[in-house]
Coordinates of C-alpha atoms and ligand atoms in Angstrom, one line a residue:
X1 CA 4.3 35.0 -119.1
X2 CA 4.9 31.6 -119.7
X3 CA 2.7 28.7 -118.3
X4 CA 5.0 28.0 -115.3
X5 CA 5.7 31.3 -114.6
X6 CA 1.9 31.6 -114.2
X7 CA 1.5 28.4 -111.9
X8 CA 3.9 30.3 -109.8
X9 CA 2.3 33.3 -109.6
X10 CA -0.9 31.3 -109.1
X11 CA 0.7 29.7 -106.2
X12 CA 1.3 32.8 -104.8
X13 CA -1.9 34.9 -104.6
X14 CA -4.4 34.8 -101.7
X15 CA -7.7 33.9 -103.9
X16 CA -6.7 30.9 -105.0
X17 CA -9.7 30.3 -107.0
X18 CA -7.3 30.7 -110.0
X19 CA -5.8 27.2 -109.4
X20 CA -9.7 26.1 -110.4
X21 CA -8.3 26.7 -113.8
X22 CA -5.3 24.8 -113.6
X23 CA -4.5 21.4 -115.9
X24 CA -5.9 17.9 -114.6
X25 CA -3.5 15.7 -116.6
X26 CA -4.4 12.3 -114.7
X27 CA -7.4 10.0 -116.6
X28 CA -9.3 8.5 -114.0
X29 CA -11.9 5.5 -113.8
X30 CA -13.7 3.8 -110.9
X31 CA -15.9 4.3 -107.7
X32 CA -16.0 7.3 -105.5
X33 CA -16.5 6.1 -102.1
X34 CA -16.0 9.5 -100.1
X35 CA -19.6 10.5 -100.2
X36 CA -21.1 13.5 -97.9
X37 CA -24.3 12.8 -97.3
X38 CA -26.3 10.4 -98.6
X39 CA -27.0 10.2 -102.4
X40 CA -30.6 10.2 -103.4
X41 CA -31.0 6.5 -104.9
X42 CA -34.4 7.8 -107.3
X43 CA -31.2 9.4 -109.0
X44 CA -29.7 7.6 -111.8
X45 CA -27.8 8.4 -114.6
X46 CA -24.6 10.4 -116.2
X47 CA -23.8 14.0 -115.3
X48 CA -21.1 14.9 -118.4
X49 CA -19.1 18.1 -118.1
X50 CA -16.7 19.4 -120.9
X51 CA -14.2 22.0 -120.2
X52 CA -10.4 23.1 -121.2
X53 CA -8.8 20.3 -118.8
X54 CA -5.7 22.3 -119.0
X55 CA -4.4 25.5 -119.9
X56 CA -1.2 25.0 -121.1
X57 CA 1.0 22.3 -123.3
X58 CA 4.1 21.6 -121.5
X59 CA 5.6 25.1 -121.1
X60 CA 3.5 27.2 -123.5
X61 CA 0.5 28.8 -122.5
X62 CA -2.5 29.1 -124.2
X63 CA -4.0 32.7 -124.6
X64 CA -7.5 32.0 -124.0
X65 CA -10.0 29.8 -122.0
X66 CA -11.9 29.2 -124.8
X67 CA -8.6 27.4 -126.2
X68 CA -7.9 24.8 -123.8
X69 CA -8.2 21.2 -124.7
X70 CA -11.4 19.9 -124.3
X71 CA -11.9 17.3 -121.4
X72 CA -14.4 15.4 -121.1
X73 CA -15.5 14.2 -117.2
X74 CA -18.8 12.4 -116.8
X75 CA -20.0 11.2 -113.0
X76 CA -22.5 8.2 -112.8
X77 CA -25.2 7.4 -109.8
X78 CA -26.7 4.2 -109.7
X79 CA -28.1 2.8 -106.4
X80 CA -26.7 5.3 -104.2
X81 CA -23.5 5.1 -105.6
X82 CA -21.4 7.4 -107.9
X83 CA -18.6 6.7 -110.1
X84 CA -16.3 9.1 -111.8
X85 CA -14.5 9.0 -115.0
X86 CA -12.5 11.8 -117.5
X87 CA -10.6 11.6 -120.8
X88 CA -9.4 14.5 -122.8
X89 CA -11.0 14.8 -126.5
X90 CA -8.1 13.2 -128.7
X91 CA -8.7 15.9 -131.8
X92 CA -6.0 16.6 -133.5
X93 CA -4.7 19.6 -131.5
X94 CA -4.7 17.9 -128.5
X95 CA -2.4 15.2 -130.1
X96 CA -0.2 17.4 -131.6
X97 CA 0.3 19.5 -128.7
X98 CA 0.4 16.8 -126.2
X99 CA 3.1 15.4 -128.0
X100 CA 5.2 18.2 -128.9
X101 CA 4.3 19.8 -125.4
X102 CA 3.6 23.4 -127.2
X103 CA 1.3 25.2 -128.8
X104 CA 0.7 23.7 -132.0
X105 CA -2.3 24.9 -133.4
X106 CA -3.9 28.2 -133.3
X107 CA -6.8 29.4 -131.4
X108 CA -9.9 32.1 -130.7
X109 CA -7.0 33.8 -129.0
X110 CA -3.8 32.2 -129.4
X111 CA -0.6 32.4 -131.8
X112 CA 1.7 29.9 -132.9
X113 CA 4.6 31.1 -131.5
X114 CA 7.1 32.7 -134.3
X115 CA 5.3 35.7 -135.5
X116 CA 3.2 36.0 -138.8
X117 CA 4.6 34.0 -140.9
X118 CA 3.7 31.4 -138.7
X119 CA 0.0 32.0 -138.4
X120 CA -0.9 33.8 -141.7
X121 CA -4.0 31.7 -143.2
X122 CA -3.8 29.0 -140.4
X123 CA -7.6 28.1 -139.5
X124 CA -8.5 27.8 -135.6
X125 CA -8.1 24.9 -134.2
X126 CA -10.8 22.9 -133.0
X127 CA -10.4 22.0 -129.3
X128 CA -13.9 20.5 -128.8
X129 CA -14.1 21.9 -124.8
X130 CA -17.7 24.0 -124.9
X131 CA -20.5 21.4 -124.6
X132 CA -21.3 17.8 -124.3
X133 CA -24.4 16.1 -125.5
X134 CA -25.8 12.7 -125.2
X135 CA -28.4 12.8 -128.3
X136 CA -29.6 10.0 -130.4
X137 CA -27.1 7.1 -129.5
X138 CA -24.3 9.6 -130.0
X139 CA -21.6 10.9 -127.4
X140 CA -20.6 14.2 -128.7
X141 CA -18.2 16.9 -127.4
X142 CA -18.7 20.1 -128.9
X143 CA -17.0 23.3 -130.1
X144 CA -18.8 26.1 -132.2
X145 CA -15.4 26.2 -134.2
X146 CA -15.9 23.3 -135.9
X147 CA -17.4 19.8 -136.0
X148 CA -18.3 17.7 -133.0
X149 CA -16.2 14.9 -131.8
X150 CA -17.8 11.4 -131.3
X151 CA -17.0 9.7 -128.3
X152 CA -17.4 6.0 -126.8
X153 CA -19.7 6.7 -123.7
X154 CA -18.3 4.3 -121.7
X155 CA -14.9 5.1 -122.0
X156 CA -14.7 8.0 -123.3
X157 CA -12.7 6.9 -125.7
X158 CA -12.6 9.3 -128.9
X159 CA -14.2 8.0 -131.8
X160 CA -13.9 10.7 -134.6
X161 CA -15.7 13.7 -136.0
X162 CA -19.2 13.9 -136.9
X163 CA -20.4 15.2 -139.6
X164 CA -24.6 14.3 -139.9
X165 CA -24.1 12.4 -142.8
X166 CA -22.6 14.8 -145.1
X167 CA -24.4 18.1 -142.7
X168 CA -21.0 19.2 -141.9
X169 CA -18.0 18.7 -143.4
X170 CA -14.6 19.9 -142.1
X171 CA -14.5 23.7 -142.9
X172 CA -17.8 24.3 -141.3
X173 CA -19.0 24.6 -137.6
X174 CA -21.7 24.0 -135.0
X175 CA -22.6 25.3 -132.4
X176 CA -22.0 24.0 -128.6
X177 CA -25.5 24.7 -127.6
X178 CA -28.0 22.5 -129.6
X179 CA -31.4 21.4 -128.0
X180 CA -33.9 18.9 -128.7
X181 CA -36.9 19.4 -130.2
X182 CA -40.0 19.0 -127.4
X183 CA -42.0 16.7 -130.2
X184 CA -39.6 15.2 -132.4
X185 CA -36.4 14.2 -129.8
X186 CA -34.6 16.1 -133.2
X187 CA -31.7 18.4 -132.1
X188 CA -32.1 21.9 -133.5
X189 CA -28.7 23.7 -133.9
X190 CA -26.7 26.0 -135.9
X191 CA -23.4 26.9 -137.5
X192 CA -21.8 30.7 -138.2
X193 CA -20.3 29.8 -141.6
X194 CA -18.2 32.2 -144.3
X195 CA -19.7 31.3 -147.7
X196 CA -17.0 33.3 -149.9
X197 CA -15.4 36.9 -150.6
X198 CA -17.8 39.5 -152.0
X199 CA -17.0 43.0 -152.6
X200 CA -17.6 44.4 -149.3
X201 CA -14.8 41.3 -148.1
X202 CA -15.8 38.2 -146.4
X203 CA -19.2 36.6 -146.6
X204 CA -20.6 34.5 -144.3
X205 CA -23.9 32.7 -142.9
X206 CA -26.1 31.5 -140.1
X207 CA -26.8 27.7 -141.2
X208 CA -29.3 26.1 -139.1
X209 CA -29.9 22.5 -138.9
X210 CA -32.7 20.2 -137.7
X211 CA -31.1 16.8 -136.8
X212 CA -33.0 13.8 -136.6
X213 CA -31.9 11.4 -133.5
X214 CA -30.8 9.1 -136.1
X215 CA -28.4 11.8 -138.3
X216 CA -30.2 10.8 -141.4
X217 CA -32.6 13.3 -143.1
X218 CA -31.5 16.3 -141.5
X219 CA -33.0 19.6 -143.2
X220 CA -31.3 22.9 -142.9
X221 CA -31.4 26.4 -144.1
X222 CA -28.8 29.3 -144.5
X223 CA -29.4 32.8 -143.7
X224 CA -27.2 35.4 -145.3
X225 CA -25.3 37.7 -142.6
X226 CA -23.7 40.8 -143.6
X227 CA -20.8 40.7 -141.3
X228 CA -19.3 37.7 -139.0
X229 CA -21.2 37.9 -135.7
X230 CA -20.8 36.6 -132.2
X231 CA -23.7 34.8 -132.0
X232 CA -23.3 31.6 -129.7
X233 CA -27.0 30.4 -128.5
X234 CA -30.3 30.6 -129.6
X235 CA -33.5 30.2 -128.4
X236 CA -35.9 27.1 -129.4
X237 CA -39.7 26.7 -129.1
X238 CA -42.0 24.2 -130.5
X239 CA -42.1 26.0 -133.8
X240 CA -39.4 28.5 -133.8
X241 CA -35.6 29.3 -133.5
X242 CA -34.8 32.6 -132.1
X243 CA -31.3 34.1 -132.7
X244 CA -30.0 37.5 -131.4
X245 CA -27.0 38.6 -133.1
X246 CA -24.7 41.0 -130.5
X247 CA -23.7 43.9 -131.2
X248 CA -20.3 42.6 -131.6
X249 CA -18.1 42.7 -135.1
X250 CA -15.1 40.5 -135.5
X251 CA -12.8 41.9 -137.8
X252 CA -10.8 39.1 -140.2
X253 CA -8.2 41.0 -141.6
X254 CA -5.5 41.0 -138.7
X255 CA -6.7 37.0 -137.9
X256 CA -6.4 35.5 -141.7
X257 CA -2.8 37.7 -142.3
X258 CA -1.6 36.1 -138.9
X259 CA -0.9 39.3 -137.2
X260 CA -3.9 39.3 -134.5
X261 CA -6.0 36.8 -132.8
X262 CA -9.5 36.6 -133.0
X263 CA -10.2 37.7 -129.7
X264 CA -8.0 40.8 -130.3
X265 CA -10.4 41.4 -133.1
X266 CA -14.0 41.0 -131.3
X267 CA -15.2 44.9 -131.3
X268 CA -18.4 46.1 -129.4
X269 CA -20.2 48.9 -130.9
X270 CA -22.7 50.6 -128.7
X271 CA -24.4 52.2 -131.4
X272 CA -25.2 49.2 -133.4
X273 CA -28.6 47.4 -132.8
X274 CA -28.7 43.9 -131.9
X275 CA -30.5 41.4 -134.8
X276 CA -33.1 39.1 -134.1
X277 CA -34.5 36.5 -136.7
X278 CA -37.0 33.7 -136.1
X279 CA -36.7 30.8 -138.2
X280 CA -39.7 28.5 -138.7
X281 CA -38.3 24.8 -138.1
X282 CA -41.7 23.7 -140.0
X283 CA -40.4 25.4 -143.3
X284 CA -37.3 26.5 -142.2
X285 CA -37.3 29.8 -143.4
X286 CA -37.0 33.3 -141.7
X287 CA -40.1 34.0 -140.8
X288 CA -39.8 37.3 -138.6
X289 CA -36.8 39.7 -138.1
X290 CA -36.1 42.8 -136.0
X291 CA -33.8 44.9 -134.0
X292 CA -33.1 45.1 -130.4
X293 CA -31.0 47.6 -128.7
X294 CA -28.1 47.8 -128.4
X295 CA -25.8 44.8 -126.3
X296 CA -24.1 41.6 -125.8
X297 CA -26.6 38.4 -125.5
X298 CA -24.1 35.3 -124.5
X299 CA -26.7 32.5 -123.1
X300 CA -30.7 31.9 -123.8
X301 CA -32.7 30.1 -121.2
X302 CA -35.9 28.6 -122.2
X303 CA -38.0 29.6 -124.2
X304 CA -41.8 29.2 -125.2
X305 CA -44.7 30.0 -127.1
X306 CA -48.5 31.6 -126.7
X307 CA -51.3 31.9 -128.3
X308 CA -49.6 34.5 -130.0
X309 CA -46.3 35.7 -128.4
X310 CA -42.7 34.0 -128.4
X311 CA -41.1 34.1 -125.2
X312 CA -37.9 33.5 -124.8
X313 CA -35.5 34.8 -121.5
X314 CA -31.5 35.2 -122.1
X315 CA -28.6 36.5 -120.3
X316 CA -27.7 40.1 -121.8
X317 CA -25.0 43.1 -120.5
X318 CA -23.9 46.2 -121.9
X319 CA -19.9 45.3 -121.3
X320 CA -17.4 44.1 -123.1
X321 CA -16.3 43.0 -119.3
X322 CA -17.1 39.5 -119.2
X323 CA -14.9 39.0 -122.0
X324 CA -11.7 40.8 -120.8
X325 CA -11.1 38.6 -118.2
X326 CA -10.9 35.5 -120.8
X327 CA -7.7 36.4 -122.3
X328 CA -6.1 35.7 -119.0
X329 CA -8.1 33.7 -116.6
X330 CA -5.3 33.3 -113.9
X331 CA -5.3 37.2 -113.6
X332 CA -8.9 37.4 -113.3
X333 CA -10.5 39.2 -110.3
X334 CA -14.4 38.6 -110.7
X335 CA -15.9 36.9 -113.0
X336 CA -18.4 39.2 -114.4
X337 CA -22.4 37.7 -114.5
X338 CA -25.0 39.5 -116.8
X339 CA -28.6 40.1 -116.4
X340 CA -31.4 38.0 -117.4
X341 CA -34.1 39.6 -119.6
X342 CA -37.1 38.3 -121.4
X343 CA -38.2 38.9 -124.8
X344 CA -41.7 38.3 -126.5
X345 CA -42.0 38.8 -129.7
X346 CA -45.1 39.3 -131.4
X347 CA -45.9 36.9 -134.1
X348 CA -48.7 39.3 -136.0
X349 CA -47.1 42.4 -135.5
X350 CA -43.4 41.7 -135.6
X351 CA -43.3 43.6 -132.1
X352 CA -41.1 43.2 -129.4
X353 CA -40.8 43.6 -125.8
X354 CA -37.6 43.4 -123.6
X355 CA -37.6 43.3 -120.1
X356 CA -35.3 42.8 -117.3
X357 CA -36.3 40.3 -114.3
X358 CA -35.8 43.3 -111.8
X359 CA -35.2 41.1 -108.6
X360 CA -33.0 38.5 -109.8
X361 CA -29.5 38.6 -109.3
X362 CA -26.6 38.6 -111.7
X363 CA -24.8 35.4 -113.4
X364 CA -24.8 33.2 -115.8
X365 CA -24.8 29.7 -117.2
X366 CA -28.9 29.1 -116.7
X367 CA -30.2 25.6 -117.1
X368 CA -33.8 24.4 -116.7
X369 CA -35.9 21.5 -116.5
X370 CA -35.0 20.0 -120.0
X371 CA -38.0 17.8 -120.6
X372 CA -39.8 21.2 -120.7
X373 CA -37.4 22.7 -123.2
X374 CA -39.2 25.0 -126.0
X375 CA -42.6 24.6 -123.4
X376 CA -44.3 26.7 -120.8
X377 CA -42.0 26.4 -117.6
X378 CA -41.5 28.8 -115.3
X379 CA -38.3 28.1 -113.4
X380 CA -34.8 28.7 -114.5
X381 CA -31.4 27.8 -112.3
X382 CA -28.2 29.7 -112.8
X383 CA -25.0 30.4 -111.2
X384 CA -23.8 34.1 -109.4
X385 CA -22.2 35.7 -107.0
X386 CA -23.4 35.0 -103.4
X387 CA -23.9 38.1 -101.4
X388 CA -20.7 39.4 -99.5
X389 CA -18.5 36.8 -101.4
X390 CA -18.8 39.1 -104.8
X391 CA -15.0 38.4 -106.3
X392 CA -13.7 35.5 -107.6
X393 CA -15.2 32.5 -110.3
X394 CA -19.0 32.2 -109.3
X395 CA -20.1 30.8 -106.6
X396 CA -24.1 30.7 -105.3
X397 CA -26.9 29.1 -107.1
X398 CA -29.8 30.8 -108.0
X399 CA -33.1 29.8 -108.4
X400 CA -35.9 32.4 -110.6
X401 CA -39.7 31.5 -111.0
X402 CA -40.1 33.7 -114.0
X403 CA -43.4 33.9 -113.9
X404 CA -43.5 35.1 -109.7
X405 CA -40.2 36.5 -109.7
X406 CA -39.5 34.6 -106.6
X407 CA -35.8 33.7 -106.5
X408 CA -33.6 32.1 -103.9
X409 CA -29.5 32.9 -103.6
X410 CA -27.5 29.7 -101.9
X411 CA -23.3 30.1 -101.1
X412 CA -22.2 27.3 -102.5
X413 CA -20.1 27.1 -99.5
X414 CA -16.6 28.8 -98.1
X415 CA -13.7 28.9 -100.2
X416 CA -15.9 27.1 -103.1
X417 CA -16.6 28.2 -106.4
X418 CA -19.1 26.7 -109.2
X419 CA -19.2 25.8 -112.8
X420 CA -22.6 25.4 -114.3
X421 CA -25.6 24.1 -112.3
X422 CA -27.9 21.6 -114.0
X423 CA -31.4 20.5 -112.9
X424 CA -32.8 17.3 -113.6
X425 CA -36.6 16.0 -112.6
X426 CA -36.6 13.5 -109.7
X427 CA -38.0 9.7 -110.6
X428 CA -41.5 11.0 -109.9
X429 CA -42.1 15.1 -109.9
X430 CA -44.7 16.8 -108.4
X431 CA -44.0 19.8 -110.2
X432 CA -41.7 21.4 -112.5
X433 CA -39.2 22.0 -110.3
X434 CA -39.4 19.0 -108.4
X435 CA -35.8 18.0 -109.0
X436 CA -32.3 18.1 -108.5
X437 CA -29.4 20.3 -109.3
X438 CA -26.0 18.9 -109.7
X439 CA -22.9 20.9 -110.3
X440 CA -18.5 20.2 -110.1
X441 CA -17.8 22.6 -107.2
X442 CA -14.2 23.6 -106.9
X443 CA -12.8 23.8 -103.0
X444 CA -10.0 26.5 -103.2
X445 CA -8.8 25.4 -99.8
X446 CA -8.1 21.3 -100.7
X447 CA -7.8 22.3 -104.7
X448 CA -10.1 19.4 -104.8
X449 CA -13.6 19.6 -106.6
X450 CA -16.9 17.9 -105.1
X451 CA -20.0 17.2 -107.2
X452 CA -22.8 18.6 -105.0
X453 CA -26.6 16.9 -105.3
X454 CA -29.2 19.6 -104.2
X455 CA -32.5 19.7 -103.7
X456 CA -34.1 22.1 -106.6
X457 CA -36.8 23.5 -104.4
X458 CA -34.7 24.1 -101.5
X459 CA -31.3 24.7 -102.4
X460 CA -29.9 25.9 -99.4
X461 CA -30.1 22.2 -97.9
X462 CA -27.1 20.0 -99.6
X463 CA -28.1 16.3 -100.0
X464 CA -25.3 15.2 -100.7
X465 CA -21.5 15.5 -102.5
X466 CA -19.2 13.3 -103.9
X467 CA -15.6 14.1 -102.5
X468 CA -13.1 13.5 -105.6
X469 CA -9.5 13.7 -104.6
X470 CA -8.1 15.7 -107.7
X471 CA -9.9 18.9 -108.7
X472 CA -11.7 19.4 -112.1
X473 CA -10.7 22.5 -114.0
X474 CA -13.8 24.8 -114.2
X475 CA -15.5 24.3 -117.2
X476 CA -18.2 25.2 -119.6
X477 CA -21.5 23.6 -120.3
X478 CA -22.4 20.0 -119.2
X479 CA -25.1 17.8 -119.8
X480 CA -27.4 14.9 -117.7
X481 CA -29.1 11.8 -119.1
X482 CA -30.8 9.3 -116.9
X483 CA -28.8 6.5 -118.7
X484 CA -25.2 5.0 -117.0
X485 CA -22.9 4.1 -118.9
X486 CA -20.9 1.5 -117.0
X487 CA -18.7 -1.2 -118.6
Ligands
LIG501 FE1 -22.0 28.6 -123.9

């Protein structure tokens, strides 16, 4: 089906959540005056959001979400005011395709029209549309494909790849979901790299980096991997780096002859156990490694340490489900959450212990108060399915005290549906959770999106929303610094 023929049948369908994922061409820049509510003046700063902004180029569809160009939309509050602004990451996809309005470039699950020949040996393209980080003077949108792009944060203009110095180069990747270091402000990431053909085939690599805020100095290590793994988060404490590698296999030889997309190729074997490895950022080596049962861990909340225990809580399922539905998001019915479990690890034994929070509800995408990140906090925000209203892109927030098990549910609100949720402390906390939660809601009914302010301890009370009068394409991961931005 070709993109128009899908807006059509989008058009055409009664949950009209699916035009949520349809293209936002226009740039904007400058005030939004409709307010509802009243916006909290103790809050200041820059909510970014990255996402595909569309999902075709001129008449050719692209055969993935995760393929979409990346756009980048970022809404500042200052005094009680908000302003909005987006720009599409200029990488060299998005030029190419923009211009020639196809698909130029080939993707996690997406041909270049023309069979084989067309795609045999043709790296991905980068699209840069998973994460956005504001980290050491440095605007960078993120795809784990490849390298980040550097952007101007006031205008979001695109200023090139990044590299760290010489880190990265552009043959290898990093991942979309680095995190800084509680004591040094360094961002601790990684990168699935191949390394070079063995006997048994392909060899590749985790490759985890510790980034000082200024990009000089930055010490890594590689980790040998024995197959090509879906592996897209981690979990960070003060001294460690947890990774759980899914019991997923890619297979490369349909992708590199040109006859099969990647995503065709992503196989989940439910007799294969899931491998951990702990990396201590003090020597950066492995310093622990186990097995987990089988399953499919996507996102890690945050994580912590004891006396003698890592902690670390993550979203895990058993289906291949929530990744179905990628392939073709304007056929999607539900989008499928997982559940979130908590893993200690031992750090004299080398045992582990994995749990389920019972009580809490299904979802994904969790966030947390991010000054706490790799420390002892016990509250964790994350999006679902709001009792009664189970179909459709998500659409309740949830809040879990992990250590209680308390956990509230909130609609987000008829006919709306939400892309990440993201908490940030208020000017002065009272407690961990003492904060707000901001998150791009989409309203089916207008096809317009709102960027609703909620109270973190009481979600169920809006404070406010800014009324945009476009929509924003859902999206992926987003992030919030208490600086603005403005020109
Ligand atoms: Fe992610």
């Amino acid at each position: 089906m070709n993109a128009e023929a899908k807006l059509i049948n989008v058009a055409q369908r009664n949950c009209d959540f699916h035009r949520g994922f349809l293209a936002l061409q226009e740039e904007r820049n400058g005030w939004a005056n409709n307010v509802r509510g009243t916006l909290p003046k103790d809050l200041t700063g820059t909510l970014f959001r990255n996402g595909p902004g569309a999902m075709n180029a001129g008449s050719e569809a692209y055969g993935h979400w995760f393929d979409g160009p990346g756009m980048i939309s970022a809404a500042t509050f200052i005094d009680g005011k908000a302003h909005f602004k987006n720009r599409y990451v200029r990488t060299p996809k998005y030029l190419q395709d923009h211009e020639e309005g196809r698909v130029s470039h080939r993707g996690f699950g997406t041909q270049i029209k023309g069979g084989w020949r067309k795609n045999i040996l043709r790296p991905l393209s980068n699209p840069a549309n998973t994460g956005v980080s504001w980290h050491g003077d440095k605007l960078c949108a993120f795809y784990e494909g490849g390298q980040p792009y550097r952007l101007n944060p006031e205008t979001l203009e695109t200023l090139g790849p990044e590299y760290y110095g010489s880190t990265l180069n552009p043959r290898t990747t990093i991942s979309a979901h680095g995190k800084i270091h509680p004591r040094t402000g360094n961002q601790i990431n990684f990168g699935i790299n191949l390394t070079g053909l063995g006997w048994r085939g392909i060899k590749c690599a985790l490759d985890v980096h510790d980034i000082p805020a200024d990009g000089h100095g930055v010490r890594s290590c590689r980790i040998p991997l024995d197959r090509f793994p879906f592996l897209h988060d981690f979990g960070l404490t003060e001294n460690y780096a947890i990774f759980v590698v899914s019991s997923i296999n890619f297979q490369l030889g349909g992708p590199l002859l040109g006859t099969t997309t990647l995503s065709e190729n992503l196989n989940y074997n439910e007799q294969q156990a899931m491998r951990g490895i702990v990396v201590d950022l003090r020597t950066m080596s492995v310093t622990r490694e186990f097995e987990l049962p089988p399953g499919i861990v996507v996102h890690f909340a945050n994580s912590f340490e004891t006396n003698d225990e890592l902690i670390t809580d993550f979203f895990q399922t058993k289906s291949t489900e929530g990744f179905a539905w990628l392939g073709d998001v304007f056929d999607v019915q539900t989008v499928a959450g997982a559940e979130l479990h908590r893993l200690r690890i031992d750090l004299k034994t080398g045992h582990t212990r994995l749990e389920a929070f019972d009580h809490a509800p299904t979802g994904e995408f969790p966030a947390w108060n991010t000054n706490l990140t790799g420390l002892s906090s016990e509250h964790c925000f994350y999006v679902g399915h709001a009792p009664g209203r189970e179909h459709g892109f998500f659409n309740s927030f949830v809040t879990l005290n992990t250590r209680t098990g308390a956990c509230t549910h909130t609609d987000v609100g008829e006919n709306r549906y939400t892309s990440e949720a993201l908490f940030t402390p208020k000017a002065r906390p009272k407690t961990q959770d003492d904060g707000y939660l901001l998150a791009v809601v989409y309203d089916a009914s207008t096809h317009r999106s709102e960027i609703q302010i909620r109270d973190a301890q009481n979600p169920e009370e809006e404070i406010a929303a800014v009324l945009l009068d476009h929509h924003i394409p859902f999206g992926f991961h987003g992030h919030f610094t208490g600086d603005t931005f403005l020109q």
